[in-house]
Coordinates of N, CA and C in Angstrom, one line a residue:
M135 N -34.9 -40.4 121.9 CA -33.9 -41.2 123.5 C -33.3 -40.8 124.6
S136 N -33.7 -41.9 125.0 CA -33.3 -41.8 126.5 C -32.1 -42.3 127.0
K137 N -31.6 -41.4 128.3 CA -30.5 -42.3 128.5 C -30.8 -43.0 128.8
L138 N -31.4 -44.1 129.1 CA -30.6 -45.4 128.5 C -30.5 -46.0 126.6
D139 N -30.8 -44.4 126.7 CA -30.7 -46.1 125.1 C -29.0 -44.8 124.2
R140 N -28.5 -45.3 125.6 CA -26.6 -45.0 124.6 C -26.1 -45.9 125.2
F141 N -24.9 -45.9 123.9 CA -23.7 -47.3 124.9 C -22.6 -46.4 124.9
L142 N -21.9 -46.8 125.6 CA -19.9 -46.5 125.9 C -19.0 -46.9 125.1
V143 N -18.0 -46.2 124.7 CA -17.1 -47.7 124.1 C -15.7 -46.6 124.2
F144 N -14.3 -46.8 124.6 CA -12.9 -46.5 124.9 C -12.8 -45.0 123.8
E145 N -12.0 -44.7 124.1 CA -11.1 -43.3 122.8 C -10.8 -44.4 122.1
S146 N -10.0 -45.4 122.7 CA -9.1 -46.1 121.5 C -10.2 -47.0 120.1
F147 N -11.4 -47.3 120.8 CA -11.9 -47.4 119.4 C -12.6 -46.9 118.6
F148 N -12.8 -45.5 118.8 CA -13.5 -44.5 117.4 C -12.4 -44.6 117.3
N149 N -10.9 -44.0 117.9 CA -10.0 -44.2 117.2 C -9.6 -45.2 115.9
A150 N -9.9 -46.3 116.3 CA -9.3 -47.4 115.7 C -11.0 -48.2 114.5
F151 N -11.5 -47.3 114.4 CA -13.0 -47.4 114.0 C -13.3 -46.1 114.0
P152 N -13.1 -44.8 113.2 CA -13.7 -43.7 112.9 C -15.0 -43.7 112.4
N153 N -15.4 -44.3 111.5 CA -16.7 -44.7 110.8 C -18.2 -45.3 111.5
T154 N -17.8 -45.5 112.8 CA -18.8 -45.8 113.7 C -19.4 -45.0 114.3
I155 N -21.1 -45.7 113.7 CA -22.2 -45.2 114.9 C -23.2 -46.4 115.0
G156 N -24.0 -45.6 116.1 CA -24.7 -46.1 116.6 C -26.0 -45.8 116.5
V157 N -26.7 -47.0 115.9 CA -28.6 -47.1 115.4 C -29.0 -48.0 115.8
I158 N -29.8 -46.6 116.8 CA -30.4 -47.3 117.5 C -32.1 -48.0 117.0
L159 N -31.8 -49.0 118.0 CA -33.4 -50.2 116.5 C -34.4 -50.4 117.4
E160 N -36.0 -50.4 116.7 CA -36.9 -50.9 117.9 C -36.7 -51.6 119.1
K161 N -38.2 -51.0 119.6 CA -37.7 -52.2 121.1 C -38.3 -53.3 121.3
D162 N -37.7 -54.1 121.9 CA -38.1 -55.3 121.3 C -39.0 -55.7 122.9
V163 N -38.4 -55.0 123.7 CA -39.2 -55.6 124.5 C -39.3 -54.2 125.2
P164 N -40.6 -54.2 126.5 CA -40.9 -52.6 126.7 C -40.0 -51.8 126.9
D165 N -38.9 -51.9 127.3 CA -37.6 -50.7 128.8 C -36.5 -50.6 127.5
H166 N -36.6 -51.6 126.6 CA -35.2 -51.6 126.2 C -34.7 -52.0 124.7
R167 N -34.2 -50.7 123.9 CA -33.7 -49.8 122.2 C -32.2 -50.8 122.5
P168 N -32.1 -52.0 121.3 CA -31.2 -52.4 121.3 C -30.5 -51.6 120.4
I169 N -28.5 -51.5 120.0 CA -28.0 -50.2 119.8 C -27.6 -51.1 119.1
L170 N -27.4 -51.0 117.7 CA -26.3 -51.3 116.5 C -24.8 -50.7 116.1
L171 N -23.5 -50.7 116.4 CA -22.6 -50.8 116.5 C -22.4 -50.6 115.1
K172 N -22.4 -49.6 114.0 CA -22.3 -50.1 112.8 C -20.7 -49.1 111.8
E173 N -20.0 -49.8 111.6 CA -19.3 -48.8 110.3 C -20.3 -48.4 108.8
H174 N -19.9 -47.1 108.8 CA -20.9 -46.0 108.1 C -20.4 -45.4 107.8
L175 N -19.6 -45.7 106.4 CA -19.0 -44.7 104.9 C -20.1 -44.8 104.5
A176 N -19.8 -43.1 104.4 CA -20.6 -42.2 102.9 C -19.4 -41.4 102.4
D177 N -20.1 -42.0 101.0 CA -19.5 -41.5 99.6 C -20.4 -40.1 99.2
F178 N -19.7 -39.7 99.3 CA -20.0 -38.2 98.1 C -19.7 -37.9 97.1
G179 N -19.2 -38.8 96.3 CA -18.3 -38.5 95.4 C -16.8 -37.7 94.8
P180 N -17.1 -37.4 93.6 CA -15.2 -37.3 93.9 C -15.2 -35.7 95.6
T181 N -13.9 -35.7 95.2 CA -13.2 -34.6 96.0 C -13.7 -33.5 95.9
P182 N -14.0 -32.3 96.6 CA -13.4 -31.1 94.9 C -13.2 -30.3 95.6
F183 N -12.6 -29.4 94.4 CA -11.0 -28.9 94.3 C -10.8 -28.2 94.9
R184 N -10.0 -27.7 95.9 CA -9.0 -27.6 97.3 C -8.1 -26.4 96.3
L185 N -8.0 -25.3 97.2 CA -7.2 -23.8 96.2 C -6.5 -23.8 97.4
F186 N -5.4 -23.3 98.0 CA -4.6 -22.8 99.5 C -3.7 -21.5 98.0
H187 N -3.9 -21.0 98.9 CA -3.8 -18.8 98.4 C -2.1 -19.5 98.6
S188 N -1.5 -19.5 99.2 CA -0.6 -19.9 99.2 C 0.4 -21.2 97.8
W189 N -0.3 -21.4 97.7 CA -0.3 -22.1 96.1 C 0.5 -21.2 94.8
L190 N -0.9 -20.1 95.1 CA -0.3 -18.4 93.9 C 0.5 -17.9 94.0
D191 N 1.1 -18.1 95.8 CA 3.3 -17.5 94.9 C 3.9 -17.9 94.4
L192 N 3.2 -19.7 94.1 CA 4.8 -21.1 93.8 C 5.0 -20.2 93.2
D193 N 6.2 -21.0 92.3 CA 6.3 -20.2 90.6 C 5.7 -21.6 89.7
G194 N 5.5 -20.4 88.7 CA 4.7 -21.0 87.2 C 3.7 -21.6 87.9
F195 N 3.0 -21.2 88.8 CA 1.3 -22.0 89.1 C 0.2 -21.4 87.9
H196 N 1.0 -19.8 87.7 CA 0.0 -19.5 87.2 C -0.4 -20.3 85.7
S197 N 1.2 -20.6 84.8 CA 0.9 -21.1 83.9 C 0.8 -22.4 84.1
L198 N 1.0 -23.0 84.8 CA 0.1 -24.4 85.3 C -1.4 -24.4 84.6
V199 N -2.3 -23.1 85.8 CA -2.9 -23.3 85.9 C -3.8 -23.5 84.4
W200 N -3.1 -22.2 83.5 CA -3.8 -21.8 82.1 C -3.7 -22.8 81.1
E201 N -2.3 -23.4 81.1 CA -1.9 -24.4 80.0 C -3.1 -25.6 80.3
T202 N -3.1 -26.1 82.1 CA -4.0 -27.2 82.4 C -5.5 -26.8 81.9
W203 N -6.3 -25.4 81.5 CA -7.6 -25.4 81.3 C -7.2 -25.3 79.9
I204 N -6.3 -25.0 79.6 CA -6.6 -25.2 77.8 C -6.4 -26.0 77.4
N205 N -5.5 -27.2 77.3 CA -5.5 -28.4 77.0 C -6.8 -29.7 77.6
D206 N -6.7 -29.4 78.3 CA -8.1 -29.5 79.0 C -9.1 -29.5 78.6
G207 N -9.4 -29.4 76.7 CA -10.4 -29.2 75.5 C -11.7 -27.4 76.5
I208 N -11.6 -26.9 77.1 CA -12.2 -26.5 78.2 C -12.2 -24.7 77.0
F209 N -13.0 -24.6 75.9 CA -12.6 -22.9 75.1 C -14.0 -22.1 75.6
D210 N -14.8 -22.2 76.2 CA -15.9 -21.2 76.5 C -15.4 -21.4 78.2
D211 N -14.6 -20.1 78.8 CA -15.4 -19.5 79.4 C -15.7 -19.1 81.0
N212 N -16.8 -19.5 80.6 CA -18.0 -19.0 81.4 C -18.4 -17.3 81.6
G213 N -17.3 -16.1 81.7 CA -16.6 -14.9 82.2 C -16.4 -15.5 82.8
L214 N -15.1 -16.6 84.0 CA -14.2 -17.0 85.4 C -13.5 -16.3 84.7
V215 N -12.5 -16.9 83.0 CA -11.5 -16.3 83.0 C -11.1 -14.9 82.7
S216 N -10.1 -13.8 82.9 CA -10.2 -12.1 82.6 C -8.6 -12.3 82.3

């Protein structure tokens, strides 16, 4: 990509369309590569589990996790729970 193969947009455009990407197409004339603005929504599947350390200080957090673990049908702890 050369300096000519770029595009300019306002910051407000990216605020309104945050998933927009620029796709540089093949040359159709010797000195020009068209750029296609395209909304790119990537689906990486379910969001991974997140644990905030502040949750560990909440009353009942440990029992909630334990009860959920037991009631979810997970009987083999795979050495992960002591």
